[in-house]
Amino acid sequence: MNWRHEHDAVDILIVGAGAAGGVLAKELSEAGLSVVVLEAGPWRDPEKDFASDELSMRQLAWEDTRIFDGSDPFDMGYDHSGRGVGGGTQNFTGVFLRFHESDFKTKSIDGVGEDWPIHYKDLEPYYSRIEKEVAVSGPKYFPWGNFNGPYPHPPQDALSTNAFLFQKGCDTLRIQSVVTPLAILSVPQEGRSPCTHRGFCIQGCMTNAKFSTLIVHLPQAVQAGAEVLTNCMVTQIEIDEYGHACGALFVHQGTTYRQRAKTVIVCAHAVETPRLLLHSATPLFPDGLANSSGWVGRAIMTHSSNDVYAKFDQEVRLYKGTPVLASTQDFYETDPHRGFVRGYTLHAHGTRPIDMAHGISKSAEDFLWGEHLKEAMRDYNYYGRLTMVGEVLPQPDNQVILSEEKDENGMPRASVSFAYSANDRKLIDHAVDNMKLILKAAGGQIAYVVPDTQHLMGGCRMGNNPATSVVNAYGQSHDIPNLFICDASVFVTSSGVNPTNTIMALAARTADYIIDLASS
């Protein structure tokens, strides 16, 4: 294998070409820095490599074995993380929402979790920048949080039946709802056509109406001089005798190679980033890189994402339209009358047959299987579905560690331990009750409640105190000044909203910080 910077120490080495890695590669290469991106998966062509096939497109997910335990071990589902250029932006729903100010200050406001070392105002200009680059479509007025619109483009012009029924139920119960802000085109943009409502968003968008860094940021990075090396699994961050990061070892087609660098940025996902840092331990850093605090791998968070299915007399056809087309955040902020703190977002969330069958099979205590499952799926077209994005509180014992089992590269597999807190469970129960009420108000008969999780965060949290955090407010390691971490692993709390917009805004902010360092 030969590549342009094989014998050079590049300015920037980025591990992972997903939501954060794509933004960083674009911004840093356009600033004149030499950039190499190492990505474990392939570079796909949406027109040739994506298919309107629910089963075959599971290849977009990171499917390497991980070990799960704890009192609430979760299923690492198809769209928990991505593999390949674009990462999880290849197979996400496109929901593109901002955190609220309260998400950054849960300790101060509600006495739980920890405060972030930044405020909403620190990310506000980056949210705006990213939403413009992504061409977000959204409602004229968004009634919750700090940002109420307008979005760069108008909302999607056609609601799915599932979204319509959700809004009907919300209206009946006097719950506010809006068309969801999406990273999906509602108007033509730079040669890309608007959404045709095919509904295969999480199978990879063949028409490029849905944003991904695969089609936006990384091609711009390459045009600016960045080099993206694909099918290259990074197994170790290298450290020199002075305790500085100096590059990485990676495996390509069974052979190990080295890329030297002046600065290393890890953007490998909330499981793979702690795994890589722990496995890169050296005599100088015997507990793993950036881990003098002991917080690498700790306080892993997911979103509670339980689904509620209801059967209707009319056809709903959950496969039609973008998966998420209507949402409410009326239950987002803490209400002292509810008996728990923090909150959640509710989405009208379409699904395809295999995903539904997999989900409802887990809904009954004795599992739904065989003839009973087949009978349920015969009525697939008559089901509506809602889902929640529930805040899960950070707990130190929810963590990623290295297992004894090793992968084909000799790297220990990740072991993830997870348990819900009592507050998390109360929040889930409240959300499920509200989803049932909304579906009933729309005329549905409740059929299945499916326990689920989505969106992994935490494990390398940011903070001002090096004794209780891994990186500073810009993702810079407290221990190794030229090692940065920039993905959802730096999240201090999980919020009650999909994380992609915040991941990318943080990446843009980190890029500006690195550019300022390079020019000083």
Short mmCIF file of C-alpha atoms in Angstrom, two decimals:
data_model
loop_
_atom_site.label_atom_id
_atom_site.label_comp_id
_atom_site.label_asym_id
_atom_site.label_seq_id
_atom_site.Cartn_x
_atom_site.Cartn_y
_atom_site.Cartn_z
CA MET A 1 0.00 0.00 0.00
CA ASN A 2 1.37 3.40 -1.02
CA TRP A 3 -0.11 6.77 -0.19
CA ARG A 4 0.96 10.35 -0.58
CA HIS A 5 1.99 11.01 3.03
CA GLU A 6 3.40 7.55 3.79
CA HIS A 7 6.79 8.98 4.75
CA ASP A 8 5.63 12.35 6.11
CA ALA A 9 4.56 13.54 9.52
CA VAL A 10 1.34 15.29 8.48
CA ASP A 11 -0.04 18.24 10.41
CA ILE A 12 -3.28 16.42 11.27
CA LEU A 13 -4.21 12.74 11.49
CA ILE A 14 -7.94 12.08 11.93
CA VAL A 15 -9.18 8.66 13.03
CA GLY A 16 -12.71 8.18 11.71
CA ALA A 17 -14.53 9.78 8.75
CA GLY A 18 -17.97 10.27 10.27
CA ALA A 19 -19.94 13.33 11.36
CA ALA A 20 -17.06 14.94 13.31
CA GLY A 21 -14.19 13.59 11.21
CA GLY A 22 -15.72 14.97 8.03
CA VAL A 23 -16.15 18.48 9.45
CA LEU A 24 -12.61 18.50 10.86
CA ALA A 25 -11.07 17.23 7.61
CA LYS A 26 -12.81 19.95 5.59
CA GLU A 27 -12.06 22.83 7.93
CA LEU A 28 -8.43 21.92 8.63
CA SER A 29 -7.47 21.10 5.05
CA GLU A 30 -9.09 24.30 3.78
CA ALA A 31 -6.98 26.16 6.36
CA GLY A 32 -3.86 24.87 4.60
CA LEU A 33 -2.93 22.07 7.01
CA SER A 34 -1.87 18.66 5.67
CA VAL A 35 -4.52 16.13 6.66
CA VAL A 36 -4.80 12.34 6.51
CA VAL A 37 -8.04 10.60 7.52
CA LEU A 38 -8.00 6.91 8.43
CA GLU A 39 -11.36 5.16 8.06
CA ALA A 40 -12.05 1.52 8.96
CA GLY A 41 -14.68 1.08 6.24
CA PRO A 42 -14.96 1.75 2.49
CA TRP A 43 -15.73 4.86 0.44
CA ARG A 44 -19.10 4.11 -1.13
CA ASP A 45 -20.79 5.62 -4.15
CA PRO A 46 -24.45 6.21 -3.18
CA GLU A 47 -25.75 5.63 -6.70
CA LYS A 48 -23.88 2.32 -7.08
CA ASP A 49 -23.42 1.00 -3.55
CA PHE A 50 -26.66 1.95 -1.79
CA ALA A 51 -29.78 -0.10 -2.40
CA SER A 52 -33.46 0.09 -1.53
CA ASP A 53 -32.96 -3.11 0.45
CA GLU A 54 -33.42 -3.14 4.21
CA LEU A 55 -31.40 -6.29 4.80
CA SER A 56 -28.39 -5.80 2.53
CA MET A 57 -27.80 -2.23 3.68
CA ARG A 58 -27.03 -3.35 7.22
CA GLN A 59 -23.48 -3.30 5.90
CA LEU A 60 -23.50 0.45 6.62
CA ALA A 61 -23.41 -0.32 10.35
CA TRP A 62 -20.40 -1.15 12.51
CA GLU A 63 -21.05 -4.87 13.01
CA ASP A 64 -17.83 -5.96 14.76
CA THR A 65 -18.49 -8.02 17.88
CA ARG A 66 -18.90 -6.10 21.13
CA ILE A 67 -19.63 -7.61 24.52
CA PHE A 68 -22.53 -6.20 26.57
CA ASP A 69 -23.38 -6.74 30.20
CA GLY A 70 -24.82 -4.93 33.23
CA SER A 71 -28.40 -5.04 34.48
CA ASP A 72 -29.66 -3.40 31.23
CA PRO A 73 -27.38 -4.65 28.44
CA PHE A 74 -28.56 -3.11 25.20
CA ASP A 75 -28.62 -4.34 21.64
CA MET A 76 -26.09 -2.53 19.44
CA GLY A 77 -28.65 -1.93 16.73
CA TYR A 78 -28.18 -1.34 13.04
CA ASP A 79 -28.12 2.43 13.27
CA HIS A 80 -26.20 2.86 16.55
CA SER A 81 -23.02 3.57 14.57
CA GLY A 82 -21.74 3.52 11.01
CA ARG A 83 -18.77 2.08 9.17
CA GLY A 84 -17.32 3.65 6.06
CA VAL A 85 -16.75 7.19 4.85
CA GLY A 86 -19.61 9.24 6.27
CA GLY A 87 -19.88 7.05 9.38
CA GLY A 88 -23.28 7.21 11.04
CA THR A 89 -24.43 10.03 8.74
CA GLN A 90 -24.86 7.37 6.04
CA ASN A 91 -27.57 5.55 8.00
CA PHE A 92 -29.14 8.11 10.32
CA THR A 93 -32.68 9.44 9.95
CA GLY A 94 -31.54 13.00 9.29
CA VAL A 95 -33.13 14.46 12.45
CA PHE A 96 -31.16 17.66 13.09
CA LEU A 97 -31.99 19.38 16.36
CA ARG A 98 -30.03 21.58 18.76
CA PHE A 99 -29.41 21.07 22.46
CA HIS A 100 -31.19 23.47 24.82
CA GLU A 101 -29.27 25.67 27.26
CA SER A 102 -30.44 23.43 30.13
CA ASP A 103 -28.66 20.45 28.57
CA PHE A 104 -25.32 22.06 29.31
CA LYS A 105 -26.18 22.84 32.97
CA THR A 106 -28.03 19.85 34.43
CA LYS A 107 -26.02 19.91 37.66
CA SER A 108 -26.71 23.60 38.30
CA ILE A 109 -30.35 23.47 37.26
CA ASP A 110 -31.53 20.00 38.33
CA GLY A 111 -28.79 18.68 40.62
CA VAL A 112 -27.96 15.69 38.39
CA GLY A 113 -25.11 14.77 36.06
CA GLU A 114 -22.40 17.36 35.54
CA ASP A 115 -22.27 20.78 33.92
CA TRP A 116 -20.51 21.08 30.58
CA PRO A 117 -17.57 23.50 30.46
CA ILE A 118 -19.41 25.38 27.70
CA HIS A 119 -22.78 27.11 27.33
CA TYR A 120 -25.31 27.05 24.52
CA LYS A 121 -24.00 30.43 23.35
CA ASP A 122 -20.56 28.87 22.72
CA LEU A 123 -22.06 26.48 20.17
CA GLU A 124 -24.72 28.78 18.74
CA PRO A 125 -22.64 30.19 15.85
CA TYR A 126 -21.44 26.69 15.00
CA TYR A 127 -24.97 25.30 15.00
CA SER A 128 -25.90 28.02 12.51
CA ARG A 129 -22.86 27.34 10.33
CA ILE A 130 -23.40 23.59 10.24
CA GLU A 131 -27.15 23.88 9.55
CA LYS A 132 -26.37 26.08 6.55
CA GLU A 133 -23.71 23.68 5.22
CA VAL A 134 -26.04 20.74 5.71
CA ALA A 135 -29.02 22.63 4.22
CA VAL A 136 -31.44 21.80 7.03
CA SER A 137 -35.14 21.97 6.23
CA GLY A 138 -37.40 22.93 9.11
CA PRO A 139 -40.60 24.63 10.26
CA LYS A 140 -41.07 28.40 10.14
CA TYR A 141 -41.27 28.43 13.93
CA PHE A 142 -39.75 25.92 16.34
CA PRO A 143 -41.41 26.52 19.71
CA TRP A 144 -38.88 25.00 22.13
CA GLY A 145 -35.39 25.76 23.36
CA ASN A 146 -33.09 28.63 22.47
CA PHE A 147 -33.47 28.49 18.69
CA ASN A 148 -36.90 29.10 17.23
CA GLY A 149 -35.94 29.39 13.55
CA PRO A 150 -35.90 30.14 10.77
CA TYR A 151 -34.04 27.20 9.25
CA PRO A 152 -32.07 27.54 6.00
CA HIS A 153 -34.82 25.84 3.99
CA PRO A 154 -38.59 25.28 4.32
CA PRO A 155 -39.93 22.05 5.84
CA GLN A 156 -40.63 18.88 3.90
CA ASP A 157 -43.74 19.43 1.81
CA ALA A 158 -45.58 16.17 2.48
CA LEU A 159 -46.32 14.42 5.77
CA SER A 160 -46.48 10.64 5.99
CA THR A 161 -49.72 9.15 7.31
CA ASN A 162 -47.84 8.17 10.47
CA ALA A 163 -46.75 11.79 11.04
CA PHE A 164 -50.25 13.06 10.27
CA LEU A 165 -51.78 10.70 12.85
CA PHE A 166 -49.18 11.76 15.42
CA GLN A 167 -50.04 15.42 14.90
CA LYS A 168 -53.75 14.60 15.02
CA GLY A 169 -53.28 12.88 18.38
CA CYS A 170 -51.15 15.74 19.68
CA ASP A 171 -53.75 18.32 18.61
CA THR A 172 -56.50 16.40 20.38
CA LEU A 173 -54.44 16.38 23.60
CA ARG A 174 -53.29 20.00 23.15
CA ILE A 175 -49.67 18.96 22.75
CA GLN A 176 -47.59 21.16 20.45
CA SER A 177 -45.97 19.41 17.48
CA VAL A 178 -44.05 20.52 14.39
CA VAL A 179 -42.62 19.12 11.18
CA THR A 180 -39.19 17.85 12.23
CA PRO A 181 -36.03 19.78 11.27
CA LEU A 182 -34.13 17.43 8.98
CA ALA A 183 -30.78 17.29 7.22
CA ILE A 184 -32.73 16.37 4.10
CA LEU A 185 -33.25 18.70 1.17
CA SER A 186 -36.67 20.22 0.62
CA VAL A 187 -35.38 22.29 -2.32
CA PRO A 188 -32.55 21.71 -4.86
CA GLN A 189 -29.06 22.44 -3.52
CA GLU A 190 -25.73 22.42 -5.40
CA GLY A 191 -26.70 19.71 -7.88
CA ARG A 192 -28.63 17.64 -5.33
CA SER A 193 -32.35 17.05 -5.79
CA PRO A 194 -34.92 17.45 -2.99
CA CYS A 195 -36.33 14.48 -1.13
CA THR A 196 -38.65 12.18 -3.09
CA HIS A 197 -39.96 10.53 0.13
CA ARG A 198 -38.73 7.05 -0.81
CA GLY A 199 -38.27 6.31 2.90
CA PHE A 200 -34.92 4.50 2.70
CA CYS A 201 -33.01 7.13 4.70
CA ILE A 202 -31.36 4.68 7.09
CA GLN A 203 -30.43 2.38 4.23
CA GLY A 204 -28.29 5.14 2.72
CA CYS A 205 -29.85 7.77 0.49
CA MET A 206 -29.27 6.83 -3.17
CA THR A 207 -30.49 10.21 -4.44
CA ASN A 208 -28.25 12.28 -2.11
CA ALA A 209 -31.22 14.29 -0.85
CA LYS A 210 -30.19 13.36 2.68
CA PHE A 211 -26.98 14.90 3.97
CA SER A 212 -23.95 12.86 4.91
CA THR A 213 -20.31 13.84 5.27
CA LEU A 214 -19.73 11.23 2.54
CA ILE A 215 -21.25 13.59 -0.05
CA VAL A 216 -20.62 17.03 1.49
CA HIS A 217 -17.65 17.58 3.82
CA LEU A 218 -15.24 14.83 2.81
CA PRO A 219 -15.28 15.55 -0.95
CA GLN A 220 -14.59 19.19 -0.05
CA ALA A 221 -11.73 18.07 2.20
CA VAL A 222 -10.20 15.97 -0.59
CA GLN A 223 -10.54 18.91 -2.99
CA ALA A 224 -8.61 21.02 -0.47
CA GLY A 225 -5.80 18.46 -0.30
CA ALA A 226 -6.82 15.99 2.42
CA GLU A 227 -6.07 12.31 1.89
CA VAL A 228 -8.67 9.74 2.99
CA LEU A 229 -7.41 6.18 3.44
CA THR A 230 -10.24 3.64 3.55
CA ASN A 231 -10.50 0.09 4.89
CA CYS A 232 -7.79 1.06 7.38
CA MET A 233 -8.46 -0.06 10.96
CA VAL A 234 -6.48 1.96 13.50
CA THR A 235 -5.19 -0.29 16.28
CA GLN A 236 -2.90 2.03 18.23
CA ILE A 237 -2.14 5.71 18.76
CA GLU A 238 1.63 6.08 19.02
CA ILE A 239 3.35 8.19 21.67
CA ASP A 240 6.94 9.47 21.53
CA GLU A 241 9.49 9.61 24.36
CA TYR A 242 8.24 13.07 25.35
CA GLY A 243 4.69 11.87 25.93
CA HIS A 244 3.25 13.43 22.77
CA ALA A 245 1.13 11.74 20.13
CA CYS A 246 3.21 11.09 17.02
CA GLY A 247 0.94 9.05 14.76
CA ALA A 248 -0.98 5.80 14.54
CA LEU A 249 -0.66 2.18 13.50
CA PHE A 250 -3.38 0.81 11.23
CA VAL A 251 -4.18 -2.45 9.48
CA HIS A 252 -5.05 -2.59 5.79
CA GLN A 253 -5.74 -5.98 4.18
CA GLY A 254 -3.91 -7.79 6.96
CA THR A 255 -0.75 -5.66 6.92
CA THR A 256 0.13 -3.07 9.57
CA TYR A 257 1.22 0.40 8.48
CA ARG A 258 2.20 3.62 10.26
CA GLN A 259 1.10 7.21 9.66
CA ARG A 260 3.12 9.85 11.50
CA ALA A 261 1.51 13.12 12.54
CA LYS A 262 2.04 16.28 14.55
CA THR A 263 -1.51 16.25 15.92
CA VAL A 264 -3.88 13.28 16.25
CA ILE A 265 -7.68 13.64 16.48
CA VAL A 266 -9.74 10.59 17.43
CA CYS A 267 -13.32 10.62 16.07
CA ALA A 268 -14.04 6.91 16.24
CA HIS A 269 -17.38 6.69 18.14
CA ALA A 270 -18.32 6.46 21.82
CA VAL A 271 -17.30 2.79 22.02
CA GLU A 272 -14.34 2.66 19.64
CA THR A 273 -12.66 5.85 20.90
CA PRO A 274 -12.29 4.64 24.53
CA ARG A 275 -11.32 1.20 23.24
CA LEU A 276 -8.52 2.66 21.13
CA LEU A 277 -7.24 4.93 23.92
CA LEU A 278 -7.21 2.10 26.45
CA HIS A 279 -5.47 -0.27 24.03
CA SER A 280 -2.81 2.36 23.24
CA ALA A 281 -1.39 2.24 26.80
CA THR A 282 2.37 2.80 27.13
CA PRO A 283 4.83 2.81 30.05
CA LEU A 284 4.26 6.58 30.24
CA PHE A 285 0.48 6.06 30.20
CA PRO A 286 -0.05 2.58 31.71
CA ASP A 287 -3.82 3.04 32.16
CA GLY A 288 -4.39 4.13 28.58
CA LEU A 289 -3.96 7.42 26.78
CA ALA A 290 -5.59 10.58 28.20
CA ASN A 291 -6.65 8.55 31.24
CA SER A 292 -4.87 10.00 34.26
CA SER A 293 -8.34 10.86 35.60
CA GLY A 294 -9.60 7.30 35.16
CA TRP A 295 -12.56 8.61 33.17
CA VAL A 296 -11.75 7.09 29.77
CA GLY A 297 -14.61 4.71 29.05
CA ARG A 298 -16.72 5.90 31.98
CA ALA A 299 -20.19 7.51 32.02
CA ILE A 300 -21.29 5.94 28.74
CA MET A 301 -24.81 7.09 27.90
CA THR A 302 -27.41 5.98 25.40
CA HIS A 303 -30.82 7.46 24.71
CA SER A 304 -33.81 5.48 25.88
CA SER A 305 -35.69 4.91 22.65
CA ASN A 306 -38.73 2.79 23.41
CA ASP A 307 -41.22 2.41 20.58
CA VAL A 308 -45.00 2.16 20.81
CA TYR A 309 -46.98 0.56 17.99
CA ALA A 310 -50.73 1.00 17.56
CA LYS A 311 -53.02 -0.65 15.05
CA PHE A 312 -55.36 1.53 13.00
CA ASP A 313 -58.43 0.78 10.90
CA GLN A 314 -56.88 2.69 8.00
CA GLU A 315 -53.65 1.91 6.19
CA VAL A 316 -50.65 3.77 7.61
CA ARG A 317 -47.80 2.19 5.63
CA LEU A 318 -44.85 2.94 7.90
CA TYR A 319 -42.39 2.64 5.01
CA LYS A 320 -43.70 5.76 3.29
CA GLY A 321 -41.91 9.11 3.57
CA THR A 322 -38.85 10.12 5.54
CA PRO A 323 -38.81 8.04 8.75
CA VAL A 324 -39.23 11.06 11.06
CA LEU A 325 -41.52 13.85 9.89
CA ALA A 326 -43.18 15.19 13.05
CA SER A 327 -41.97 15.74 16.62
CA THR A 328 -42.78 17.32 19.96
CA GLN A 329 -40.56 18.63 22.74
CA ASP A 330 -43.38 19.55 25.11
CA PHE A 331 -41.89 17.13 27.65
CA TYR A 332 -38.25 18.18 27.22
CA GLU A 333 -37.56 20.29 30.31
CA THR A 334 -37.81 19.20 33.95
CA ASP A 335 -41.29 19.40 35.48
CA PRO A 336 -41.19 18.92 39.28
CA HIS A 337 -44.71 17.43 39.23
CA ARG A 338 -43.61 14.40 37.21
CA GLY A 339 -41.42 12.74 39.86
CA PHE A 340 -38.23 12.71 37.80
CA VAL A 341 -35.83 15.24 36.29
CA ARG A 342 -34.95 16.06 32.68
CA GLY A 343 -37.07 15.00 29.73
CA TYR A 344 -37.45 13.71 26.19
CA THR A 345 -38.44 14.30 22.59
CA LEU A 346 -41.18 12.28 20.87
CA HIS A 347 -41.04 11.47 17.15
CA ALA A 348 -43.48 9.95 14.71
CA HIS A 349 -41.05 7.34 13.44
CA GLY A 350 -41.66 5.15 10.41
CA THR A 351 -40.02 1.77 10.02
CA ARG A 352 -39.56 -1.02 7.51
CA PRO A 353 -40.81 -4.60 7.90
CA ILE A 354 -37.63 -6.29 9.12
CA ASP A 355 -37.02 -3.62 11.72
CA MET A 356 -40.59 -3.83 12.95
CA ALA A 357 -40.52 -7.63 13.14
CA HIS A 358 -37.24 -7.53 15.06
CA GLY A 359 -38.66 -4.93 17.43
CA ILE A 360 -42.06 -6.41 18.23
CA SER A 361 -40.52 -9.85 18.71
CA LYS A 362 -38.95 -8.39 21.88
CA SER A 363 -42.09 -6.62 23.06
CA ALA A 364 -43.81 -9.47 24.92
CA GLU A 365 -42.44 -11.05 28.09
CA ASP A 366 -42.33 -14.45 26.41
CA PHE A 367 -41.22 -12.99 23.07
CA LEU A 368 -43.38 -12.85 19.95
CA TRP A 369 -42.24 -15.55 17.57
CA GLY A 370 -43.25 -18.08 14.94
CA GLU A 371 -46.85 -18.09 13.80
CA HIS A 372 -47.80 -15.27 16.19
CA LEU A 373 -45.11 -12.99 14.74
CA LYS A 374 -46.10 -13.92 11.20
CA GLU A 375 -49.73 -13.11 12.00
CA ALA A 376 -48.79 -9.71 13.44
CA MET A 377 -46.67 -8.80 10.42
CA ARG A 378 -49.51 -9.59 8.00
CA ASP A 379 -51.06 -6.34 9.25
CA TYR A 380 -47.82 -4.34 8.89
CA ASN A 381 -49.53 -1.69 6.75
CA TYR A 382 -52.03 -0.85 9.50
CA TYR A 383 -49.58 0.00 12.28
CA GLY A 384 -48.49 3.46 13.40
CA ARG A 385 -45.35 3.96 15.48
CA LEU A 386 -43.98 6.58 17.86
CA THR A 387 -40.56 6.62 19.47
CA MET A 388 -38.86 8.59 22.22
CA VAL A 389 -35.43 10.16 22.59
CA GLY A 390 -35.08 10.09 26.36
CA GLU A 391 -32.29 11.63 28.40
CA VAL A 392 -30.21 9.05 30.29
CA LEU A 393 -28.18 10.35 33.22
CA PRO A 394 -24.39 9.79 33.27
CA GLN A 395 -23.23 7.14 35.74
CA PRO A 396 -19.52 6.30 36.23
CA ASP A 397 -20.15 2.55 36.31
CA ASN A 398 -21.73 2.59 32.85
CA GLN A 399 -18.50 2.08 30.99
CA VAL A 400 -16.42 0.64 28.16
CA ILE A 401 -13.47 -1.57 29.12
CA LEU A 402 -11.25 -3.99 27.22
CA SER A 403 -12.32 -7.63 27.26
CA GLU A 404 -10.08 -10.71 27.22
CA GLU A 405 -11.42 -11.64 23.79
CA LYS A 406 -9.50 -10.26 20.80
CA ASP A 407 -10.45 -9.45 17.22
CA GLU A 408 -8.70 -10.50 14.02
CA ASN A 409 -6.12 -7.73 14.49
CA GLY A 410 -5.20 -8.86 18.00
CA MET A 411 -7.03 -5.90 19.54
CA PRO A 412 -9.17 -6.59 22.64
CA ARG A 413 -12.86 -6.30 21.93
CA ALA A 414 -14.88 -3.64 23.72
CA SER A 415 -16.96 -4.70 26.70
CA VAL A 416 -19.83 -2.32 27.50
CA SER A 417 -21.58 -2.40 30.87
CA PHE A 418 -24.83 -0.46 31.24
CA ALA A 419 -27.72 -0.02 33.69
CA TYR A 420 -30.54 2.50 33.82
CA SER A 421 -30.96 4.66 36.92
CA ALA A 422 -34.28 4.94 38.76
CA ASN A 423 -34.74 8.38 37.18
CA ASP A 424 -34.17 6.93 33.70
CA ARG A 425 -36.88 4.31 34.28
CA LYS A 426 -39.44 6.85 35.51
CA LEU A 427 -38.74 9.02 32.46
CA ILE A 428 -39.23 6.02 30.13
CA ASP A 429 -42.54 5.11 31.77
CA HIS A 430 -43.79 8.69 31.43
CA ALA A 431 -42.84 8.86 27.74
CA VAL A 432 -44.41 5.49 26.95
CA ASP A 433 -47.65 6.56 28.66
CA ASN A 434 -47.74 9.75 26.60
CA MET A 435 -47.03 7.91 23.35
CA LYS A 436 -49.94 5.57 24.12
CA LEU A 437 -52.24 8.51 24.81
CA ILE A 438 -51.26 10.23 21.54
CA LEU A 439 -51.82 7.09 19.47
CA LYS A 440 -55.18 6.41 21.17
CA ALA A 441 -56.25 10.02 20.58
CA ALA A 442 -55.46 9.51 16.89
CA GLY A 443 -57.73 6.47 16.77
CA GLY A 444 -55.21 3.68 17.25
CA GLN A 445 -55.36 0.57 19.42
CA ILE A 446 -52.12 0.01 21.37
CA ALA A 447 -50.46 -3.20 20.24
CA TYR A 448 -46.78 -3.35 21.21
CA VAL A 449 -44.28 -1.50 23.41
CA VAL A 450 -40.71 -2.21 22.37
CA PRO A 451 -37.74 -1.48 24.68
CA ASP A 452 -34.95 0.10 22.68
CA THR A 453 -31.91 2.39 22.83
CA GLN A 454 -30.23 4.74 20.36
CA HIS A 455 -27.24 7.09 20.11
CA LEU A 456 -24.18 6.29 22.20
CA MET A 457 -22.45 9.17 23.98
CA GLY A 458 -19.88 9.76 26.72
CA GLY A 459 -16.79 7.81 27.70
CA CYS A 460 -14.28 10.67 27.26
CA ARG A 461 -16.14 13.59 28.74
CA MET A 462 -15.00 17.19 28.54
CA GLY A 463 -14.45 19.38 31.58
CA ASN A 464 -12.26 22.05 33.15
CA ASN A 465 -10.96 19.77 35.91
CA PRO A 466 -8.35 17.24 34.68
CA ALA A 467 -9.11 15.04 37.69
CA THR A 468 -12.71 14.43 36.61
CA SER A 469 -12.63 14.69 32.82
CA VAL A 470 -10.62 13.54 29.81
CA VAL A 471 -10.50 16.59 27.53
CA ASN A 472 -10.97 20.35 27.84
CA ALA A 473 -13.77 22.41 26.30
CA TYR A 474 -12.17 22.07 22.84
CA GLY A 475 -11.64 18.32 22.93
CA GLN A 476 -7.93 18.65 23.75
CA SER A 477 -6.59 15.95 26.04
CA HIS A 478 -5.58 17.19 29.49
CA ASP A 479 -2.67 14.73 29.48
CA ILE A 480 -1.40 14.88 25.89
CA PRO A 481 -1.72 18.37 24.37
CA ASN A 482 -1.51 17.27 20.72
CA LEU A 483 -4.12 14.52 21.15
CA PHE A 484 -7.73 15.59 20.57
CA ILE A 485 -10.98 13.68 20.92
CA CYS A 486 -13.93 14.90 18.89
CA ASP A 487 -17.04 12.78 18.74
CA ALA A 488 -20.01 11.96 20.97
CA SER A 489 -17.65 10.43 23.55
CA VAL A 490 -16.85 13.94 24.85
CA PHE A 491 -20.53 14.54 25.77
CA VAL A 492 -21.00 15.30 29.47
CA THR A 493 -24.75 14.64 29.42
CA SER A 494 -26.97 13.03 26.81
CA SER A 495 -29.84 15.55 26.42
CA GLY A 496 -33.22 14.43 25.12
CA VAL A 497 -32.49 14.97 21.45
CA ASN A 498 -30.63 13.34 18.56
CA PRO A 499 -26.91 14.24 18.84
CA THR A 500 -25.62 14.68 15.26
CA ASN A 501 -26.02 18.47 15.06
CA THR A 502 -24.15 18.92 18.34
CA ILE A 503 -21.37 16.50 17.32
CA MET A 504 -20.77 18.50 14.16
CA ALA A 505 -20.99 21.89 15.89
CA LEU A 506 -18.40 20.75 18.45
CA ALA A 507 -16.17 19.56 15.60
CA ALA A 508 -16.36 22.94 13.86
CA ARG A 509 -15.47 24.66 17.14
CA THR A 510 -12.53 22.31 17.71
CA ALA A 511 -11.33 22.94 14.16
CA ASP A 512 -11.26 26.69 14.76
CA TYR A 513 -9.30 26.12 17.98
CA ILE A 514 -6.70 23.94 16.22
CA ILE A 515 -6.37 26.43 13.38
CA ASP A 516 -5.75 29.21 15.92
CA LEU A 517 -3.10 27.07 17.64
CA ALA A 518 -1.39 26.35 14.33
CA SER A 519 -1.24 30.04 13.42
CA SER A 520 0.01 31.26 16.79
#
